[in-house]
């Protein structure tokens, strides 16, 4: 498979320029603080200065000093990305006192962003079979979604997960189209990487295996394809726990005792904040049982879907702009303009129309199964429901894929032209609206 096809080169050039600009603006907005490498507490440097919508800055902390604050059970292989960057950054800091963590992570993020653009474009061309113009248009539409755009610049795991999911989609779609089965070695590697970056995404690889390989999934090869990488992830998790987390926990407890002795009022403020966060997160099914403690049975579902799932995910709210729901943002924020509601409605209608048009398509059924899994997890179970928009990259590709199905289904040329015009206007609106807000936010201008 060609690394970069001739028709993809203009798209790659534009994507690289856009993502380098966005990541560069993020770095520039905090340059003096983020590049300090000596005599500084890295938690204060990053966590207290970069808090866009609740995306984690834990990779930057880990690259700077190898302290792991993310949940290693949910992201067991993220350490494999961070460790090489930590080794490089350690050499830079020791030689110059300059912390290059943000530059190193930005380089990885931009590479993943561009890779994701290429893969989505190939899905449109190779799997969906749309024209070059439509493929570029639908790719631009997807990356204009608010929390796809933001996820492609923040130092969280989402920018890493997206191209892996798109790779799974592309390979599964091509195998379905050509009537071939996927090799268990490839599925094993895809599961290892996808589940290693975000554990729940491993479920999607297993779903893809069922749709592509069918009854062959009931075999010892299939069991081994997922059991072996699962055991590897368990070993990585155990190593992280013993080599990093346990010693780190002892240091943190010593720091907390020292802070409590020096400033007892701070402990009380932290307790008050923790109580507020628990109210923001809703009531769990159980607080002491694993997994159930992440549930949420009280946050309103309908308003979550309209305001956050199909609202903030696609178009940013100007009020409480990019604030963290665990810090200052209310769970629900209203739009200032009625146009935002019109755009949201059009997106939902296009998704539904495309789903109806493609319901008999095996590939689209697989995509909808992925989305159904996410919806059950977030809207049903309530995991991350109060900040569901930060999960946008895990499911929102269904919208441009649905539109591609609709374009393929329309037989009359005037209908296809009308749909292209609508999608073009939506893409222009999303880029003009979201990019303007994001750039002004990074430049420190009030919205």
CSV table of C-alpha atoms in Angstrom, one decimal:
chain,number,residue,atom,x,y,z
A,1,UNK,CA,0.0,0.0,0.0
A,2,UNK,CA,1.4,3.3,-1.1
A,3,UNK,CA,2.4,5.5,1.8
A,4,UNK,CA,1.0,8.7,0.4
A,5,UNK,CA,-0.9,8.5,-2.9
A,6,UNK,CA,-0.7,11.3,-5.5
A,7,UNK,CA,-4.3,12.4,-4.9
A,8,UNK,CA,-3.7,12.6,-1.1
A,9,UNK,CA,-0.7,14.9,-1.3
A,10,UNK,CA,-2.7,18.2,-1.4
A,11,UNK,CA,-4.8,16.9,1.5
A,12,UNK,CA,-1.7,15.9,3.5
A,13,UNK,CA,-0.1,19.3,2.9
A,14,UNK,CA,-3.2,21.2,4.1
A,15,UNK,CA,-3.7,18.9,7.1
A,16,UNK,CA,-0.1,19.2,8.2
A,17,UNK,CA,-0.2,23.0,8.0
A,18,UNK,CA,-3.5,23.2,9.9
A,19,UNK,CA,-2.5,20.8,12.7
A,20,UNK,CA,1.0,22.3,13.1
A,21,UNK,CA,-0.7,25.7,13.4
A,22,UNK,CA,-3.1,24.6,16.1
A,23,UNK,CA,-0.5,22.7,18.1
A,24,UNK,CA,1.9,25.6,17.7
A,25,UNK,CA,-0.7,28.1,19.0
A,26,UNK,CA,-1.3,25.8,22.0
A,27,UNK,CA,2.4,25.7,22.8
A,28,UNK,CA,2.9,29.5,22.2
A,29,UNK,CA,0.0,30.2,24.6
A,30,UNK,CA,1.9,28.6,27.5
A,31,UNK,CA,5.5,28.7,26.2
A,32,UNK,CA,7.3,30.3,29.2
A,33,UNK,CA,5.7,28.0,31.7
A,34,UNK,CA,5.8,24.7,29.7
A,35,UNK,CA,9.4,25.0,28.7
A,36,UNK,CA,10.8,25.3,32.3
A,37,UNK,CA,12.8,22.1,33.0
A,38,UNK,CA,14.5,22.7,36.3
A,39,UNK,CA,13.4,23.7,39.8
A,40,UNK,CA,9.8,23.4,39.0
A,41,UNK,CA,6.8,21.1,39.9
A,42,UNK,CA,5.5,19.7,36.7
A,43,UNK,CA,2.0,19.1,38.0
A,44,UNK,CA,1.7,22.8,38.7
A,45,UNK,CA,3.3,23.7,35.4
A,46,UNK,CA,0.9,21.7,33.2
A,47,UNK,CA,-2.2,20.8,35.1
A,48,UNK,CA,-2.7,24.3,36.5
A,49,UNK,CA,-2.2,26.0,33.2
A,50,UNK,CA,-3.7,23.7,30.5
A,51,UNK,CA,-7.2,22.5,31.2
A,52,UNK,CA,-9.0,22.6,27.9
A,53,UNK,CA,-12.4,20.9,28.4
A,54,UNK,CA,-11.0,18.4,30.8
A,55,UNK,CA,-8.6,16.7,28.4
A,56,UNK,CA,-5.7,15.2,30.4
A,57,UNK,CA,-2.2,16.7,30.4
A,58,UNK,CA,-0.8,13.6,32.1
A,59,UNK,CA,1.4,12.7,29.1
A,60,UNK,CA,3.3,16.0,29.4
A,61,UNK,CA,3.9,15.3,33.1
A,62,UNK,CA,5.0,11.8,32.4
A,63,UNK,CA,7.4,12.9,29.6
A,64,UNK,CA,8.8,15.5,32.0
A,65,UNK,CA,9.4,13.5,35.1
A,66,UNK,CA,7.9,10.0,34.5
A,67,UNK,CA,5.0,10.4,37.0
A,68,UNK,CA,2.0,8.5,35.8
A,69,UNK,CA,-1.4,10.0,36.7
A,70,UNK,CA,-3.7,8.4,34.1
A,71,UNK,CA,-5.6,5.2,34.9
A,72,UNK,CA,-3.2,2.5,33.7
A,73,UNK,CA,-6.0,-0.1,33.7
A,74,UNK,CA,-7.8,1.9,31.0
A,75,UNK,CA,-4.7,3.0,29.1
A,76,UNK,CA,-2.1,0.2,29.8
A,77,UNK,CA,0.1,0.8,26.7
A,78,UNK,CA,0.2,4.6,26.8
A,79,UNK,CA,3.4,4.2,28.7
A,80,UNK,CA,5.0,2.8,25.5
A,81,UNK,CA,4.4,6.1,23.8
A,82,UNK,CA,5.6,8.2,26.7
A,83,UNK,CA,8.8,6.3,27.7
A,84,UNK,CA,10.9,7.1,24.6
A,85,UNK,CA,9.8,10.7,24.7
A,86,UNK,CA,10.8,10.8,28.4
A,87,UNK,CA,14.3,9.5,27.7
A,88,UNK,CA,14.8,12.1,25.0
A,89,UNK,CA,13.4,14.9,27.2
A,90,UNK,CA,15.6,13.9,30.1
A,91,UNK,CA,18.7,14.3,27.9
A,92,UNK,CA,17.4,17.7,26.7
A,93,UNK,CA,16.7,18.9,30.3
A,94,UNK,CA,19.9,17.7,31.7
A,95,UNK,CA,21.9,19.4,28.9
A,96,UNK,CA,20.0,22.7,28.6
A,97,UNK,CA,17.5,23.0,31.4
A,98,UNK,CA,14.8,23.4,28.6
A,99,UNK,CA,11.8,21.1,28.8
A,100,UNK,CA,10.9,19.9,25.3
A,101,UNK,CA,7.9,17.7,26.4
A,102,UNK,CA,5.3,19.9,24.7
A,103,UNK,CA,7.3,19.8,21.4
A,104,UNK,CA,7.9,16.0,21.5
A,105,UNK,CA,4.2,15.3,22.3
A,106,UNK,CA,3.1,17.8,19.6
A,107,UNK,CA,5.2,16.0,17.0
A,108,UNK,CA,3.6,12.7,17.8
A,109,UNK,CA,0.1,14.3,17.9
A,110,UNK,CA,0.6,16.0,14.5
A,111,UNK,CA,1.9,12.8,12.9
A,112,UNK,CA,-1.2,10.9,14.2
A,113,UNK,CA,-3.5,13.7,13.1
A,114,UNK,CA,-2.2,13.6,9.5
A,115,UNK,CA,-2.2,9.8,9.5
A,116,UNK,CA,-5.9,9.9,10.6
A,117,UNK,CA,-6.7,12.3,7.7
A,118,UNK,CA,-5.2,10.0,5.2
A,119,UNK,CA,-7.0,6.9,6.6
A,120,UNK,CA,-10.4,8.6,6.7
A,121,UNK,CA,-9.9,9.8,3.1
A,122,UNK,CA,-9.0,6.2,2.1
A,123,UNK,CA,-12.1,4.8,3.8
A,124,UNK,CA,-14.1,7.3,1.7
A,125,UNK,CA,-12.4,6.4,-1.5
A,126,UNK,CA,-11.6,2.7,-1.1
A,127,UNK,CA,-14.5,1.4,1.0
A,128,UNK,CA,-17.3,3.9,0.5
A,129,UNK,CA,-16.4,4.5,-3.2
A,130,UNK,CA,-17.2,8.2,-3.3
A,131,UNK,CA,-15.6,10.7,-5.7
A,132,UNK,CA,-12.3,12.5,-4.8
A,133,UNK,CA,-14.2,15.8,-4.2
A,134,UNK,CA,-16.7,14.1,-1.9
A,135,UNK,CA,-13.9,12.3,0.0
A,136,UNK,CA,-12.1,15.5,0.6
A,137,UNK,CA,-15.3,17.3,1.6
A,138,UNK,CA,-16.4,14.6,4.1
A,139,UNK,CA,-12.9,14.4,5.6
A,140,UNK,CA,-12.9,18.2,6.1
A,141,UNK,CA,-16.4,18.0,7.7
A,142,UNK,CA,-15.2,15.4,10.2
A,143,UNK,CA,-12.1,17.4,11.3
A,144,UNK,CA,-14.3,20.5,11.6
A,145,UNK,CA,-16.2,18.9,14.4
A,146,UNK,CA,-15.4,20.9,17.6
A,147,UNK,CA,-14.0,18.0,19.7
A,148,UNK,CA,-12.2,16.4,16.8
A,149,UNK,CA,-10.4,19.6,16.2
A,150,UNK,CA,-9.6,20.1,19.9
A,151,UNK,CA,-8.6,16.4,20.4
A,152,UNK,CA,-6.1,16.8,17.6
A,153,UNK,CA,-4.1,19.4,19.5
A,154,UNK,CA,-4.4,18.5,23.2
A,155,UNK,CA,-1.8,16.1,24.7
A,156,UNK,CA,-4.3,13.4,25.6
A,157,UNK,CA,-4.6,9.9,24.2
A,158,UNK,CA,-7.5,10.6,21.8
A,159,UNK,CA,-5.3,11.9,18.9
A,160,UNK,CA,-3.4,8.6,19.2
A,161,UNK,CA,-6.5,6.4,19.3
A,162,UNK,CA,-8.3,8.0,16.3
A,163,UNK,CA,-5.9,6.8,13.5
A,164,UNK,CA,-5.8,3.3,15.1
A,165,UNK,CA,-9.6,3.1,15.0
A,166,UNK,CA,-9.6,4.4,11.4
A,167,UNK,CA,-7.0,1.8,10.4
A,168,UNK,CA,-9.2,-0.9,11.8
A,169,UNK,CA,-12.2,0.5,9.8
A,170,UNK,CA,-10.2,0.7,6.6
A,171,UNK,CA,-8.8,-2.8,6.8
A,172,UNK,CA,-12.2,-4.3,7.8
A,173,UNK,CA,-13.9,-2.4,5.0
A,174,UNK,CA,-11.4,-3.5,2.4
A,175,UNK,CA,-11.6,-7.2,3.5
A,176,UNK,CA,-15.5,-7.1,3.4
A,177,UNK,CA,-15.4,-5.4,-0.1
A,178,UNK,CA,-13.0,-8.0,-1.5
A,179,UNK,CA,-14.6,-11.0,0.4
A,180,UNK,CA,-11.4,-11.9,2.2
A,181,UNK,CA,-10.9,-12.8,5.9
A,182,UNK,CA,-8.5,-10.8,8.1
A,183,UNK,CA,-5.5,-12.6,9.5
A,184,UNK,CA,-5.5,-13.3,13.2
A,185,UNK,CA,-2.0,-11.9,13.5
A,186,UNK,CA,-3.2,-8.5,12.2
A,187,UNK,CA,-6.2,-8.6,14.5
A,188,UNK,CA,-4.0,-9.5,17.4
A,189,UNK,CA,-1.7,-6.5,16.7
A,190,UNK,CA,-4.7,-4.2,16.2
A,191,UNK,CA,-6.3,-5.3,19.4
A,192,UNK,CA,-3.0,-4.9,21.3
A,193,UNK,CA,-2.6,-1.3,20.2
A,194,UNK,CA,-6.2,-0.2,20.3
A,195,UNK,CA,-7.0,-1.7,23.7
A,196,UNK,CA,-3.6,-0.6,25.0
A,197,UNK,CA,-4.3,3.0,24.2
A,198,UNK,CA,-7.9,2.8,25.4
A,199,UNK,CA,-9.2,-0.5,26.8
A,200,UNK,CA,-12.8,-0.2,25.6
A,201,UNK,CA,-11.7,0.3,22.0
A,202,UNK,CA,-10.4,-3.3,22.0
A,203,UNK,CA,-14.1,-4.2,22.0
A,204,UNK,CA,-14.4,-2.6,18.6
A,205,UNK,CA,-11.6,-4.6,17.1
A,206,UNK,CA,-13.4,-7.8,18.4
A,207,UNK,CA,-16.6,-6.6,16.7
A,208,UNK,CA,-14.6,-6.0,13.5
A,209,UNK,CA,-13.3,-9.6,13.7
A,210,UNK,CA,-16.9,-10.9,14.0
A,211,UNK,CA,-18.1,-8.9,11.0
A,212,UNK,CA,-15.1,-9.8,8.8
A,213,UNK,CA,-14.3,-13.4,9.8
A,214,UNK,CA,-17.7,-14.5,10.8
A,215,UNK,CA,-17.9,-18.1,12.2
A,216,UNK,CA,-14.1,-18.4,12.1
A,217,UNK,CA,-14.1,-16.3,15.3
A,218,UNK,CA,-15.1,-19.5,17.1
A,219,UNK,CA,-11.7,-21.2,17.0
A,220,UNK,CA,-8.6,-21.6,19.0
A,221,UNK,CA,-6.8,-19.2,16.7
A,222,UNK,CA,-9.3,-16.5,17.4
A,223,UNK,CA,-9.1,-17.1,21.1
A,224,UNK,CA,-5.3,-16.9,21.0
A,225,UNK,CA,-5.4,-13.7,18.9
A,226,UNK,CA,-7.0,-11.8,21.7
A,227,UNK,CA,-5.7,-13.8,24.8
A,228,UNK,CA,-2.0,-13.4,24.0
A,229,UNK,CA,-2.1,-9.6,23.7
A,230,UNK,CA,-4.4,-9.4,26.7
A,231,UNK,CA,-1.8,-11.2,28.8
A,232,UNK,CA,0.9,-8.8,27.5
A,233,UNK,CA,-1.2,-5.9,28.6
A,234,UNK,CA,-1.6,-7.4,32.0
A,235,UNK,CA,2.1,-7.8,32.3
A,236,UNK,CA,2.7,-4.2,31.2
A,237,UNK,CA,0.1,-3.1,33.8
A,238,UNK,CA,1.7,-5.1,36.6
A,239,UNK,CA,5.1,-3.7,35.7
A,240,UNK,CA,3.8,-0.1,35.7
A,241,UNK,CA,2.1,-0.7,39.1
A,242,UNK,CA,5.2,-2.0,40.7
A,243,UNK,CA,7.9,0.0,39.0
A,244,UNK,CA,6.2,3.4,38.8
A,245,UNK,CA,2.8,3.7,40.6
A,246,UNK,CA,3.6,2.2,44.0
A,247,UNK,CA,6.8,4.2,44.6
A,248,UNK,CA,5.0,7.3,43.2
A,249,UNK,CA,2.1,6.8,45.6
A,250,UNK,CA,4.5,6.8,48.6
A,251,UNK,CA,6.0,10.1,47.4
A,252,UNK,CA,2.6,11.7,46.9
A,253,UNK,CA,1.5,10.7,50.4
A,254,UNK,CA,4.6,12.3,51.9
A,255,UNK,CA,3.9,15.5,49.9
A,256,UNK,CA,0.2,15.5,51.0
A,257,UNK,CA,1.2,15.2,54.7
A,258,UNK,CA,3.7,18.0,54.3
A,259,UNK,CA,1.0,20.2,52.6
A,260,UNK,CA,-1.5,19.4,55.3
A,261,UNK,CA,0.9,20.4,58.0
A,262,UNK,CA,1.8,23.6,56.3
A,263,UNK,CA,-1.6,24.7,55.0
A,264,UNK,CA,-4.5,22.8,56.7
A,265,UNK,CA,-7.1,25.0,55.0
A,266,UNK,CA,-6.0,23.7,51.6
A,267,UNK,CA,-7.1,20.2,52.5
A,268,UNK,CA,-10.5,21.5,53.4
A,269,UNK,CA,-10.8,23.3,50.1
A,270,UNK,CA,-9.8,20.1,48.3
A,271,UNK,CA,-12.5,18.2,50.1
A,272,UNK,CA,-15.1,20.8,49.2
A,273,UNK,CA,-14.0,20.6,45.6
A,274,UNK,CA,-14.1,16.8,45.6
A,275,UNK,CA,-17.7,16.9,46.9
A,276,UNK,CA,-18.6,19.3,44.1
A,277,UNK,CA,-17.0,17.0,41.5
A,278,UNK,CA,-19.1,14.1,42.8
A,279,UNK,CA,-22.2,16.1,42.3
A,280,UNK,CA,-21.1,17.0,38.8
A,281,UNK,CA,-20.4,13.3,38.0
A,282,UNK,CA,-23.9,12.2,39.0
A,283,UNK,CA,-24.9,9.3,41.3
A,284,UNK,CA,-23.2,6.0,40.6
A,285,UNK,CA,-24.8,2.6,40.9
A,286,UNK,CA,-22.2,1.7,43.5
A,287,UNK,CA,-19.3,3.6,44.9
A,288,UNK,CA,-17.2,0.7,46.1
A,289,UNK,CA,-17.4,-1.8,43.3
A,290,UNK,CA,-15.0,-1.7,40.3
A,291,UNK,CA,-16.6,-0.4,37.0
A,292,UNK,CA,-19.9,0.4,38.7
A,293,UNK,CA,-18.2,3.4,40.4
A,294,UNK,CA,-17.9,5.0,37.0
A,295,UNK,CA,-21.6,4.8,36.2
A,296,UNK,CA,-24.0,7.7,36.4
A,297,UNK,CA,-27.7,7.2,36.8
A,298,UNK,CA,-28.9,10.8,37.6
A,299,UNK,CA,-27.5,13.1,34.8
A,300,UNK,CA,-30.5,13.8,32.4
A,301,UNK,CA,-30.0,11.7,29.3
A,302,UNK,CA,-32.1,13.7,26.7
A,303,UNK,CA,-30.4,17.0,27.5
A,304,UNK,CA,-27.0,15.3,27.6
A,305,UNK,CA,-27.7,14.1,24.0
A,306,UNK,CA,-28.9,17.4,22.7
A,307,UNK,CA,-26.5,19.7,24.6
A,308,UNK,CA,-23.4,17.7,24.8
A,309,UNK,CA,-23.4,14.6,22.6
A,310,UNK,CA,-24.6,16.3,19.4
A,311,UNK,CA,-24.1,19.8,20.7
A,312,UNK,CA,-20.7,20.5,22.3
A,313,UNK,CA,-19.1,17.6,20.4
A,314,UNK,CA,-19.8,19.3,17.1
A,315,UNK,CA,-20.0,23.0,17.9
A,316,UNK,CA,-18.3,24.7,20.9
A,317,UNK,CA,-20.4,26.7,23.4
A,318,UNK,CA,-19.1,30.2,23.7
A,319,UNK,CA,-20.1,30.5,27.4
A,320,UNK,CA,-17.8,28.6,29.7
A,321,UNK,CA,-15.6,28.1,26.6
A,322,UNK,CA,-13.4,25.0,26.9
A,323,UNK,CA,-13.8,24.8,30.6
A,324,UNK,CA,-13.5,21.6,32.5
A,325,UNK,CA,-16.7,20.1,34.0
A,326,UNK,CA,-14.6,18.8,36.8
A,327,UNK,CA,-13.5,22.4,37.6
A,328,UNK,CA,-15.8,25.3,36.6
A,329,UNK,CA,-18.0,24.3,33.7
A,330,UNK,CA,-21.7,23.4,34.3
A,331,UNK,CA,-22.8,20.1,32.9
A,332,UNK,CA,-25.1,21.9,30.5
A,333,UNK,CA,-24.5,25.2,28.7
A,334,UNK,CA,-26.8,26.9,26.2
A,335,UNK,CA,-25.9,28.3,22.8
A,336,UNK,CA,-26.1,32.0,22.1
A,337,UNK,CA,-27.2,31.6,18.5
A,338,UNK,CA,-30.2,29.7,17.1
A,339,UNK,CA,-28.0,28.8,14.1
A,340,UNK,CA,-26.1,26.3,16.2
A,341,UNK,CA,-29.4,24.4,16.9
A,342,UNK,CA,-30.1,24.4,13.1
A,343,UNK,CA,-26.7,22.9,12.4
A,344,UNK,CA,-27.1,20.3,15.1
A,345,UNK,CA,-30.5,19.2,13.7
A,346,UNK,CA,-29.1,19.0,10.2
A,347,UNK,CA,-26.3,16.7,11.4
A,348,UNK,CA,-28.7,14.4,13.1
A,349,UNK,CA,-31.1,14.3,10.1
A,350,UNK,CA,-28.2,13.5,7.7
A,351,UNK,CA,-27.0,10.8,10.1
A,352,UNK,CA,-30.4,9.2,10.2
A,353,UNK,CA,-31.0,9.5,6.5
A,354,UNK,CA,-27.6,7.9,5.8
A,355,UNK,CA,-28.2,5.1,8.3
A,356,UNK,CA,-31.5,4.3,6.6
A,357,UNK,CA,-29.9,4.4,3.1
A,358,UNK,CA,-27.0,2.0,4.2
A,359,UNK,CA,-28.8,-0.2,6.7
A,360,UNK,CA,-28.3,-3.3,4.5
A,361,UNK,CA,-24.5,-2.6,4.1
A,362,UNK,CA,-22.4,-4.9,6.2
A,363,UNK,CA,-19.6,-2.3,6.7
A,364,UNK,CA,-22.1,0.3,7.9
A,365,UNK,CA,-23.7,-2.2,10.2
A,366,UNK,CA,-20.3,-2.7,11.8
A,367,UNK,CA,-19.8,1.0,12.2
A,368,UNK,CA,-23.3,1.4,13.8
A,369,UNK,CA,-22.4,-1.5,16.2
A,370,UNK,CA,-19.4,0.5,17.3
A,371,UNK,CA,-21.5,3.5,17.9
A,372,UNK,CA,-24.1,1.5,19.7
A,373,UNK,CA,-21.4,0.2,22.0
A,374,UNK,CA,-20.3,3.8,22.8
A,375,UNK,CA,-23.9,5.0,23.3
A,376,UNK,CA,-24.6,2.1,25.7
A,377,UNK,CA,-21.4,2.9,27.6
A,378,UNK,CA,-21.9,6.6,27.8
A,379,UNK,CA,-25.6,7.3,27.6
A,380,UNK,CA,-26.8,4.0,29.0
A,381,UNK,CA,-24.2,3.2,31.7
A,382,UNK,CA,-23.3,6.9,32.1
A,383,UNK,CA,-19.6,6.5,31.9
A,384,UNK,CA,-18.2,10.1,31.2
A,385,UNK,CA,-21.7,11.3,30.4
A,386,UNK,CA,-21.2,14.7,31.9
A,387,UNK,CA,-18.2,15.3,29.6
A,388,UNK,CA,-19.2,12.9,26.7
A,389,UNK,CA,-18.0,15.4,24.1
A,390,UNK,CA,-14.3,14.6,24.8
A,391,UNK,CA,-15.1,11.1,23.5
A,392,UNK,CA,-16.1,12.5,20.1
A,393,UNK,CA,-13.3,10.9,18.1
A,394,UNK,CA,-14.4,7.5,19.1
A,395,UNK,CA,-17.7,7.6,17.3
A,396,UNK,CA,-18.3,10.8,15.2
A,397,UNK,CA,-16.8,9.4,12.0
A,398,UNK,CA,-20.2,7.7,11.6
A,399,UNK,CA,-21.7,11.0,10.5
A,400,UNK,CA,-19.5,11.5,7.3
A,401,UNK,CA,-19.7,7.8,6.6
A,402,UNK,CA,-23.5,8.0,6.8
A,403,UNK,CA,-23.4,11.0,4.4
A,404,UNK,CA,-21.2,9.0,2.0
A,405,UNK,CA,-23.8,6.2,2.0
A,406,UNK,CA,-26.5,8.8,1.3
A,407,UNK,CA,-24.5,10.2,-1.6
A,408,UNK,CA,-24.1,6.7,-3.1
A,409,UNK,CA,-27.8,6.0,-2.7
A,410,UNK,CA,-29.0,9.1,-4.4
A,411,UNK,CA,-29.5,8.3,-8.1
A,412,UNK,CA,-30.5,11.7,-9.5
A,413,UNK,CA,-27.6,14.2,-10.1
A,414,UNK,CA,-29.6,17.2,-8.8
A,415,UNK,CA,-30.2,15.5,-5.5
A,416,UNK,CA,-26.4,14.7,-5.1
A,417,UNK,CA,-25.5,18.3,-6.0
A,418,UNK,CA,-28.0,19.6,-3.5
A,419,UNK,CA,-26.6,17.3,-0.8
A,420,UNK,CA,-23.0,18.3,-1.6
A,421,UNK,CA,-24.0,22.0,-1.3
A,422,UNK,CA,-25.6,21.3,2.2
A,423,UNK,CA,-22.5,19.4,3.4
A,424,UNK,CA,-20.2,22.1,2.0
A,425,UNK,CA,-22.0,24.8,3.9
A,426,UNK,CA,-21.9,22.7,7.1
A,427,UNK,CA,-18.2,22.1,6.7
A,428,UNK,CA,-17.5,25.8,6.1
A,429,UNK,CA,-19.7,26.8,9.1
A,430,UNK,CA,-18.0,24.3,11.4
A,431,UNK,CA,-14.5,25.4,10.4
A,432,UNK,CA,-15.3,29.1,10.5
A,433,UNK,CA,-17.2,28.8,13.8
A,434,UNK,CA,-15.0,26.3,15.8
A,435,UNK,CA,-11.6,27.3,14.4
A,436,UNK,CA,-12.2,31.0,15.1
A,437,UNK,CA,-13.3,30.3,18.7
A,438,UNK,CA,-10.3,28.0,19.3
A,439,UNK,CA,-7.7,30.3,17.8
A,440,UNK,CA,-9.1,33.3,19.7
A,441,UNK,CA,-9.1,31.3,22.9
A,442,UNK,CA,-5.4,30.4,22.4
A,443,UNK,CA,-4.6,34.0,21.6
A,444,UNK,CA,-6.2,35.0,24.8
A,445,UNK,CA,-9.0,37.0,23.2
A,446,UNK,CA,-12.4,37.1,24.8
A,447,UNK,CA,-15.3,35.5,23.0
